[in-house]
Amino acid sequence: MNSKGSTLTVCHDAGGAEVIAAWCKAHPEEGPFLHVATGPAVERFAKRGLETVAPDFGLLDGRISRVIAAPGWNSLTEFEFIRVARKHGIRTIVYLDHWVNYRLRFGHPREGWEQNLPDEFWVGDDVAFSIAQKEFSGMPVTLVPNEYMREVARTFADIQSKIKEESDLVLFLSEPLSVPTTIFGDFEDVSFDEYQILEGLIGRLRDTKYRLLVRLHPSESKDKYAKFGVRISDEPELLADIARARVVVGMSTVALAHAAACGKAVWSVWPDLDRNIPPLPVPGIRTVSRAEEIALP
């Protein structure tokens, strides 16, 4: 895909960094690469042996032929690099690592939101491809297999050989729906929040044999659910928690797709199904509107 020059990648949030770093690691022939990373992204590149540098628009010189970014909800850096790169005539690409809020994450419907758009979008599966074509009509969309999902499958096989599944463990993958979901200050357009979903799950598990383990989103504080008295995971490796669990429950986090790829029983609880399509149209994820509808093994 890269005909000449170097590729500069830009990432801050963990999710997008995992996808971009995994793709770069799997495709050295697409380089040479220069990786700009901040925040959680630095560690995601480092664990693959990929060196990163701090943001500097001076990097966008004649050596760079394209910029690949994965905008998240904690940083404007990716959008700033997209805008500057386009002014320099450098091709820009955004890898969409989810299935929801495509235009919202670029600032839509604010005036001038189109200035945040790249020249091209990459997506990892056919469903995302269809959504992106609809949301960004007329713009180039390319299907580029998600190498991180392939990494997950390989890594999980090794972890699973070392960590035994606990037949009575339900893992709840939290995410901060009650705070802005874009760097522009937008909230998820839903009628519920993570506290309600967790409360419903606690009720579903009451008087059953199952134990609950909560895995926090990287942006959430350890005492977030203190009032519920639930056990919070201190395991640094997501796949290790998934390996231990018999059932995995969440809302719209991409980590649910990872759990499904690992062959777990996965449930997405999404009360707004009457007005939204399921947030994770991924094989292996069953979506219900209430935790009470979860069928436990």
mmCIF file of C-alpha atoms in Angstrom:
data_model
loop_
_atom_site.group_PDB
_atom_site.id
_atom_site.type_symbol
_atom_site.label_atom_id
_atom_site.label_comp_id
_atom_site.label_asym_id
_atom_site.label_seq_id
_atom_site.Cartn_x
_atom_site.Cartn_y
_atom_site.Cartn_z
ATOM 1 C CA MET A 1 0.000 0.000 0.000
ATOM 2 C CA ASN A 2 2.949 2.343 0.540
ATOM 3 C CA SER A 3 4.638 3.247 -2.720
ATOM 4 C CA LYS A 4 7.355 5.594 -1.449
ATOM 5 C CA GLY A 5 8.627 7.427 1.581
ATOM 6 C CA SER A 6 8.097 6.740 5.270
ATOM 7 C CA THR A 7 4.856 6.189 7.134
ATOM 8 C CA LEU A 8 4.214 8.221 10.267
ATOM 9 C CA THR A 9 1.693 6.813 12.758
ATOM 10 C CA VAL A 10 -0.048 8.871 15.455
ATOM 11 C CA CYS A 11 -1.791 7.351 18.495
ATOM 12 C CA HIS A 12 -2.747 8.208 22.064
ATOM 13 C CA ASP A 13 -5.567 5.924 23.245
ATOM 14 C CA ALA A 14 -4.805 2.281 23.995
ATOM 15 C CA GLY A 15 -7.391 0.687 21.693
ATOM 16 C CA GLY A 16 -6.340 2.405 18.504
ATOM 17 C CA ALA A 17 -2.668 2.025 19.383
ATOM 18 C CA GLU A 18 -3.036 -1.739 19.715
ATOM 19 C CA VAL A 19 -4.481 -1.950 16.200
ATOM 20 C CA ILE A 20 -1.946 0.357 14.555
ATOM 21 C CA ALA A 21 1.069 -1.105 16.369
ATOM 22 C CA ALA A 22 0.005 -4.669 15.579
ATOM 23 C CA TRP A 23 -0.435 -3.786 11.893
ATOM 24 C CA CYS A 24 2.983 -2.136 11.708
ATOM 25 C CA LYS A 25 4.633 -5.099 13.429
ATOM 26 C CA ALA A 26 2.953 -7.550 11.041
ATOM 27 C CA HIS A 27 3.792 -5.531 7.920
ATOM 28 C CA PRO A 28 7.386 -4.250 8.065
ATOM 29 C CA GLU A 29 7.345 -4.103 4.271
ATOM 30 C CA GLU A 30 4.940 -1.143 4.572
ATOM 31 C CA GLY A 31 7.622 0.907 6.323
ATOM 32 C CA PRO A 32 9.907 2.473 7.168
ATOM 33 C CA PHE A 33 7.811 3.733 10.091
ATOM 34 C CA LEU A 34 8.051 6.660 12.446
ATOM 35 C CA HIS A 35 5.722 6.324 15.454
ATOM 36 C CA VAL A 36 4.360 9.348 17.302
ATOM 37 C CA ALA A 37 2.786 8.223 20.570
ATOM 38 C CA THR A 38 1.534 9.781 23.784
ATOM 39 C CA GLY A 39 -0.216 8.464 26.882
ATOM 40 C CA PRO A 40 -1.213 4.766 26.903
ATOM 41 C CA ALA A 41 -0.107 4.328 23.291
ATOM 42 C CA VAL A 42 3.581 4.500 24.235
ATOM 43 C CA GLU A 43 3.419 1.196 26.125
ATOM 44 C CA ARG A 44 1.406 -0.493 23.359
ATOM 45 C CA PHE A 45 4.154 0.183 20.854
ATOM 46 C CA ALA A 46 6.944 -0.602 23.313
ATOM 47 C CA LYS A 47 5.617 -4.074 24.086
ATOM 48 C CA ARG A 48 6.073 -4.903 20.404
ATOM 49 C CA GLY A 49 9.584 -3.514 20.332
ATOM 50 C CA LEU A 50 8.547 -0.413 18.397
ATOM 51 C CA GLU A 51 10.190 2.871 19.396
ATOM 52 C CA THR A 52 8.102 6.040 19.630
ATOM 53 C CA VAL A 53 8.776 9.773 19.610
ATOM 54 C CA ALA A 54 6.945 12.769 21.080
ATOM 55 C CA PRO A 55 4.643 14.844 18.854
ATOM 56 C CA ASP A 56 6.454 17.323 16.642
ATOM 57 C CA PHE A 57 4.997 18.722 13.427
ATOM 58 C CA GLY A 58 8.548 19.123 12.174
ATOM 59 C CA LEU A 59 8.483 15.371 11.580
ATOM 60 C CA LEU A 60 6.147 15.982 8.648
ATOM 61 C CA ASP A 61 8.947 16.692 6.209
ATOM 62 C CA GLY A 62 9.753 15.413 2.742
ATOM 63 C CA ARG A 63 10.498 11.913 4.019
ATOM 64 C CA ILE A 64 6.903 11.237 5.049
ATOM 65 C CA SER A 65 4.528 9.998 2.353
ATOM 66 C CA ARG A 66 1.519 9.186 4.544
ATOM 67 C CA VAL A 67 0.158 9.506 8.063
ATOM 68 C CA ILE A 68 -1.899 6.754 9.716
ATOM 69 C CA ALA A 69 -3.807 7.732 12.860
ATOM 70 C CA ALA A 70 -6.289 6.169 15.255
ATOM 71 C CA PRO A 71 -8.164 9.069 16.912
ATOM 72 C CA GLY A 72 -9.535 8.350 20.369
ATOM 73 C CA TRP A 73 -11.390 10.342 23.005
ATOM 74 C CA ASN A 74 -8.474 11.589 25.095
ATOM 75 C CA SER A 75 -6.322 13.529 22.668
ATOM 76 C CA LEU A 76 -6.496 16.073 19.844
ATOM 77 C CA THR A 77 -2.994 15.211 18.645
ATOM 78 C CA GLU A 78 -4.195 12.852 15.930
ATOM 79 C CA PHE A 79 -6.505 15.479 14.437
ATOM 80 C CA GLU A 80 -3.782 18.126 14.584
ATOM 81 C CA PHE A 81 -1.403 15.856 12.653
ATOM 82 C CA ILE A 82 -4.125 15.080 10.105
ATOM 83 C CA ARG A 83 -4.748 18.772 9.463
ATOM 84 C CA VAL A 84 -1.060 19.697 9.210
ATOM 85 C CA ALA A 85 -0.249 16.676 7.035
ATOM 86 C CA ARG A 86 -2.998 17.541 4.593
ATOM 87 C CA LYS A 87 -1.675 21.105 4.326
ATOM 88 C CA HIS A 88 1.692 19.581 3.394
ATOM 89 C CA GLY A 89 0.061 17.389 0.747
ATOM 90 C CA ILE A 90 0.760 14.213 2.730
ATOM 91 C CA ARG A 91 -1.855 11.476 2.441
ATOM 92 C CA THR A 92 -3.758 10.818 5.669
ATOM 93 C CA ILE A 93 -5.467 7.622 6.802
ATOM 94 C CA VAL A 94 -7.587 6.879 9.878
ATOM 95 C CA TYR A 95 -8.055 3.313 11.071
ATOM 96 C CA LEU A 96 -11.535 2.971 12.615
ATOM 97 C CA ASP A 97 -11.191 0.407 15.416
ATOM 98 C CA HIS A 98 -14.878 0.218 16.435
ATOM 99 C CA TRP A 99 -18.363 0.098 14.946
ATOM 100 C CA VAL A 100 -20.158 3.121 16.454
ATOM 101 C CA ASN A 101 -20.153 6.933 16.475
ATOM 102 C CA TYR A 102 -18.033 7.232 13.351
ATOM 103 C CA ARG A 103 -18.848 10.855 12.495
ATOM 104 C CA LEU A 104 -19.255 11.906 16.130
ATOM 105 C CA ARG A 105 -15.623 11.113 16.877
ATOM 106 C CA PHE A 106 -14.570 13.677 14.255
ATOM 107 C CA GLY A 107 -16.635 16.461 15.820
ATOM 108 C CA HIS A 108 -19.851 16.139 13.804
ATOM 109 C CA PRO A 109 -22.140 18.098 13.648
ATOM 110 C CA ARG A 110 -19.988 21.053 14.709
ATOM 111 C CA GLU A 111 -19.091 23.631 12.083
ATOM 112 C CA GLY A 112 -15.831 22.742 10.394
ATOM 113 C CA TRP A 113 -15.802 19.120 11.595
ATOM 114 C CA GLU A 114 -14.830 18.017 8.100
ATOM 115 C CA GLN A 115 -11.383 19.533 8.693
ATOM 116 C CA ASN A 116 -10.694 16.594 11.025
ATOM 117 C CA LEU A 117 -11.344 14.010 8.313
ATOM 118 C CA PRO A 118 -8.509 12.113 6.619
ATOM 119 C CA ASP A 119 -8.134 11.321 2.938
ATOM 120 C CA GLU A 120 -9.003 7.659 3.503
ATOM 121 C CA PHE A 121 -10.430 5.289 6.105
ATOM 122 C CA TRP A 122 -9.273 1.786 6.988
ATOM 123 C CA VAL A 123 -11.556 -0.714 8.688
ATOM 124 C CA GLY A 124 -10.983 -4.239 9.947
ATOM 125 C CA ASP A 125 -14.093 -6.167 8.873
ATOM 126 C CA ASP A 126 -17.010 -6.233 6.436
ATOM 127 C CA VAL A 127 -19.524 -4.766 8.913
ATOM 128 C CA ALA A 128 -17.308 -1.780 9.669
ATOM 129 C CA PHE A 129 -16.714 -1.385 5.941
ATOM 130 C CA SER A 130 -20.451 -1.065 5.257
ATOM 131 C CA ILE A 131 -20.958 1.388 8.122
ATOM 132 C CA ALA A 132 -18.027 3.570 7.081
ATOM 133 C CA GLN A 133 -19.189 3.687 3.455
ATOM 134 C CA LYS A 134 -22.589 4.906 4.631
ATOM 135 C CA GLU A 135 -21.290 7.399 7.215
ATOM 136 C CA PHE A 136 -18.604 8.853 4.925
ATOM 137 C CA SER A 137 -20.284 8.603 1.536
ATOM 138 C CA GLY A 138 -17.938 9.242 -1.351
ATOM 139 C CA MET A 139 -14.746 8.867 0.679
ATOM 140 C CA PRO A 140 -12.296 5.997 0.122
ATOM 141 C CA VAL A 141 -12.746 3.102 2.567
ATOM 142 C CA THR A 142 -10.331 0.172 2.528
ATOM 143 C CA LEU A 143 -10.678 -3.185 4.271
ATOM 144 C CA VAL A 144 -7.413 -3.832 6.121
ATOM 145 C CA PRO A 145 -7.567 -6.949 8.326
ATOM 146 C CA ASN A 146 -7.218 -6.194 12.027
ATOM 147 C CA GLU A 147 -3.852 -7.661 12.973
ATOM 148 C CA TYR A 148 -4.516 -7.011 16.657
ATOM 149 C CA MET A 149 -7.430 -9.459 16.596
ATOM 150 C CA ARG A 150 -5.078 -12.037 15.095
ATOM 151 C CA GLU A 151 -2.584 -11.273 17.861
ATOM 152 C CA VAL A 152 -5.325 -11.752 20.454
ATOM 153 C CA ALA A 153 -6.129 -15.233 19.160
ATOM 154 C CA ARG A 154 -2.467 -16.291 19.209
ATOM 155 C CA THR A 155 -1.738 -14.786 22.624
ATOM 156 C CA PHE A 156 -4.876 -16.213 24.176
ATOM 157 C CA ALA A 157 -3.966 -19.726 23.155
ATOM 158 C CA ASP A 158 -0.764 -19.406 25.184
ATOM 159 C CA ILE A 159 -2.448 -17.743 28.173
ATOM 160 C CA GLN A 160 -5.248 -20.294 28.196
ATOM 161 C CA SER A 161 -2.702 -23.089 28.556
ATOM 162 C CA LYS A 162 -1.484 -21.487 31.793
ATOM 163 C CA ILE A 163 -4.656 -20.056 33.358
ATOM 164 C CA LYS A 164 -7.578 -22.287 34.221
ATOM 165 C CA GLU A 165 -11.116 -21.107 33.569
ATOM 166 C CA GLU A 166 -13.146 -20.605 36.755
ATOM 167 C CA SER A 167 -16.568 -22.103 36.096
ATOM 168 C CA ASP A 168 -18.374 -19.688 38.421
ATOM 169 C CA LEU A 169 -16.708 -16.415 37.370
ATOM 170 C CA VAL A 170 -18.485 -13.628 35.469
ATOM 171 C CA LEU A 171 -16.254 -10.822 34.193
ATOM 172 C CA PHE A 172 -17.763 -7.358 33.745
ATOM 173 C CA LEU A 173 -15.819 -5.134 31.343
ATOM 174 C CA SER A 174 -16.550 -1.590 32.404
ATOM 175 C CA GLU A 175 -16.400 1.561 30.307
ATOM 176 C CA PRO A 176 -17.129 5.220 31.119
ATOM 177 C CA LEU A 177 -20.418 5.913 29.355
ATOM 178 C CA SER A 178 -21.262 8.602 31.924
ATOM 179 C CA VAL A 179 -18.411 10.873 30.817
ATOM 180 C CA PRO A 180 -17.735 12.458 27.396
ATOM 181 C CA THR A 181 -16.931 9.844 24.779
ATOM 182 C CA THR A 182 -15.144 12.195 22.369
ATOM 183 C CA ILE A 183 -12.386 14.734 22.831
ATOM 184 C CA PHE A 184 -14.922 17.348 21.715
ATOM 185 C CA GLY A 185 -17.021 16.797 24.835
ATOM 186 C CA ASP A 186 -19.807 14.696 23.330
ATOM 187 C CA PHE A 187 -21.639 12.069 25.362
ATOM 188 C CA GLU A 188 -22.871 8.712 24.117
ATOM 189 C CA ASP A 189 -26.470 9.188 22.978
ATOM 190 C CA VAL A 190 -27.969 6.591 25.299
ATOM 191 C CA SER A 191 -30.581 6.562 28.069
ATOM 192 C CA PHE A 192 -28.442 4.650 30.575
ATOM 193 C CA ASP A 193 -24.972 4.513 32.093
ATOM 194 C CA GLU A 194 -22.468 1.936 33.316
ATOM 195 C CA TYR A 195 -23.685 2.146 36.913
ATOM 196 C CA GLN A 196 -27.164 0.998 35.920
ATOM 197 C CA ILE A 197 -25.798 -1.868 33.860
ATOM 198 C CA LEU A 198 -23.544 -3.078 36.677
ATOM 199 C CA GLU A 199 -26.383 -2.825 39.179
ATOM 200 C CA GLY A 200 -28.554 -4.925 36.893
ATOM 201 C CA LEU A 201 -25.810 -7.518 36.510
ATOM 202 C CA ILE A 202 -25.359 -7.727 40.283
ATOM 203 C CA GLY A 203 -29.068 -8.408 40.554
ATOM 204 C CA ARG A 204 -28.887 -11.067 37.852
ATOM 205 C CA LEU A 205 -26.146 -12.932 39.693
ATOM 206 C CA ARG A 206 -27.782 -12.692 43.121
ATOM 207 C CA ASP A 207 -28.762 -16.108 44.491
ATOM 208 C CA THR A 208 -26.751 -17.916 41.804
ATOM 209 C CA LYS A 209 -23.447 -19.752 42.076
ATOM 210 C CA TYR A 210 -21.638 -17.066 40.109
ATOM 211 C CA ARG A 211 -19.018 -14.623 41.393
ATOM 212 C CA LEU A 212 -18.494 -11.210 39.821
ATOM 213 C CA LEU A 213 -15.168 -9.657 38.832
ATOM 214 C CA VAL A 214 -15.077 -6.101 37.453
ATOM 215 C CA ARG A 215 -12.333 -5.021 35.084
ATOM 216 C CA LEU A 216 -12.079 -1.260 34.871
ATOM 217 C CA HIS A 217 -11.437 0.748 31.740
ATOM 218 C CA PRO A 218 -7.904 2.247 31.773
ATOM 219 C CA SER A 219 -9.411 5.705 32.351
ATOM 220 C CA GLU A 220 -11.503 4.691 35.385
ATOM 221 C CA SER A 221 -10.490 5.094 39.037
ATOM 222 C CA LYS A 222 -10.116 2.111 41.353
ATOM 223 C CA ASP A 223 -12.848 3.380 43.680
ATOM 224 C CA LYS A 224 -15.390 4.053 40.945
ATOM 225 C CA TYR A 225 -17.746 1.272 42.043
ATOM 226 C CA ALA A 226 -16.978 1.428 45.772
ATOM 227 C CA LYS A 227 -20.649 1.772 46.664
ATOM 228 C CA PHE A 228 -21.378 -1.593 45.062
ATOM 229 C CA GLY A 229 -18.747 -3.475 47.053
ATOM 230 C CA VAL A 230 -17.652 -5.449 43.988
ATOM 231 C CA ARG A 231 -14.292 -7.096 43.445
ATOM 232 C CA ILE A 232 -12.040 -5.080 41.103
ATOM 233 C CA SER A 233 -9.423 -6.870 39.022
ATOM 234 C CA ASP A 234 -5.799 -5.872 39.499
ATOM 235 C CA GLU A 235 -4.651 -8.078 36.618
ATOM 236 C CA PRO A 236 -2.641 -6.021 34.087
ATOM 237 C CA GLU A 237 -3.353 -8.394 31.178
ATOM 238 C CA LEU A 238 -6.894 -8.259 29.762
ATOM 239 C CA LEU A 239 -6.650 -11.710 28.203
ATOM 240 C CA ALA A 240 -5.730 -13.244 31.563
ATOM 241 C CA ASP A 241 -9.008 -12.010 33.060
ATOM 242 C CA ILE A 242 -10.874 -13.265 30.003
ATOM 243 C CA ALA A 243 -9.200 -16.666 30.360
ATOM 244 C CA ARG A 244 -10.378 -16.983 33.980
ATOM 245 C CA ALA A 245 -13.985 -16.057 33.227
ATOM 246 C CA ARG A 246 -16.785 -18.408 32.231
ATOM 247 C CA VAL A 247 -18.968 -15.512 31.067
ATOM 248 C CA VAL A 248 -17.983 -12.012 29.913
ATOM 249 C CA VAL A 249 -20.434 -9.098 30.107
ATOM 250 C CA GLY A 250 -20.153 -5.480 29.019
ATOM 251 C CA MET A 251 -21.767 -2.758 26.957
ATOM 252 C CA SER A 252 -19.922 -1.572 23.855
ATOM 253 C CA THR A 253 -16.220 -1.954 24.629
ATOM 254 C CA VAL A 254 -14.099 -3.532 21.900
ATOM 255 C CA ALA A 255 -12.768 -5.876 24.592
ATOM 256 C CA LEU A 256 -16.040 -7.811 24.230
ATOM 257 C CA ALA A 257 -15.043 -8.588 20.639
ATOM 258 C CA HIS A 258 -11.713 -9.881 21.940
ATOM 259 C CA ALA A 259 -13.525 -12.141 24.408
ATOM 260 C CA ALA A 260 -15.752 -13.453 21.621
ATOM 261 C CA ALA A 261 -12.692 -14.160 19.474
ATOM 262 C CA CYS A 262 -11.366 -16.201 22.401
ATOM 263 C CA GLY A 263 -14.473 -18.385 22.363
ATOM 264 C CA LYS A 264 -16.046 -17.097 25.584
ATOM 265 C CA ALA A 265 -19.763 -16.704 26.272
ATOM 266 C CA VAL A 266 -20.120 -12.951 25.686
ATOM 267 C CA TRP A 267 -23.071 -10.674 26.402
ATOM 268 C CA SER A 268 -23.543 -7.010 25.566
ATOM 269 C CA VAL A 269 -26.219 -5.280 27.663
ATOM 270 C CA TRP A 270 -27.712 -2.394 25.695
ATOM 271 C CA PRO A 271 -31.082 -1.077 26.949
ATOM 272 C CA ASP A 272 -31.629 1.166 23.907
ATOM 273 C CA LEU A 273 -32.105 -1.655 21.406
ATOM 274 C CA ASP A 274 -35.507 -0.203 20.541
ATOM 275 C CA ARG A 275 -33.820 2.864 19.025
ATOM 276 C CA ASN A 276 -30.278 1.695 18.177
ATOM 277 C CA ILE A 277 -28.716 -1.172 16.349
ATOM 278 C CA PRO A 278 -26.527 -3.377 18.564
ATOM 279 C CA PRO A 279 -23.281 -1.491 19.247
ATOM 280 C CA LEU A 280 -21.143 -4.556 18.557
ATOM 281 C CA PRO A 281 -22.340 -6.383 15.431
ATOM 282 C CA VAL A 282 -19.710 -9.058 15.953
ATOM 283 C CA PRO A 283 -20.150 -12.856 15.683
ATOM 284 C CA GLY A 284 -20.183 -14.450 19.115
ATOM 285 C CA ILE A 285 -21.614 -11.467 21.000
ATOM 286 C CA ARG A 286 -25.209 -11.798 22.151
ATOM 287 C CA THR A 287 -26.958 -8.501 22.822
ATOM 288 C CA VAL A 288 -29.809 -8.059 25.301
ATOM 289 C CA SER A 289 -31.614 -5.010 26.644
ATOM 290 C CA ARG A 290 -31.465 -6.070 30.298
ATOM 291 C CA ALA A 291 -29.003 -8.070 32.383
ATOM 292 C CA GLU A 292 -31.902 -10.231 33.519
ATOM 293 C CA GLU A 293 -31.999 -11.678 29.999
ATOM 294 C CA ILE A 294 -28.469 -13.100 30.219
ATOM 295 C CA ALA A 295 -28.590 -16.904 30.024
ATOM 296 C CA LEU A 296 -25.994 -18.272 32.424
ATOM 297 C CA PRO A 297 -24.436 -21.670 31.641
#
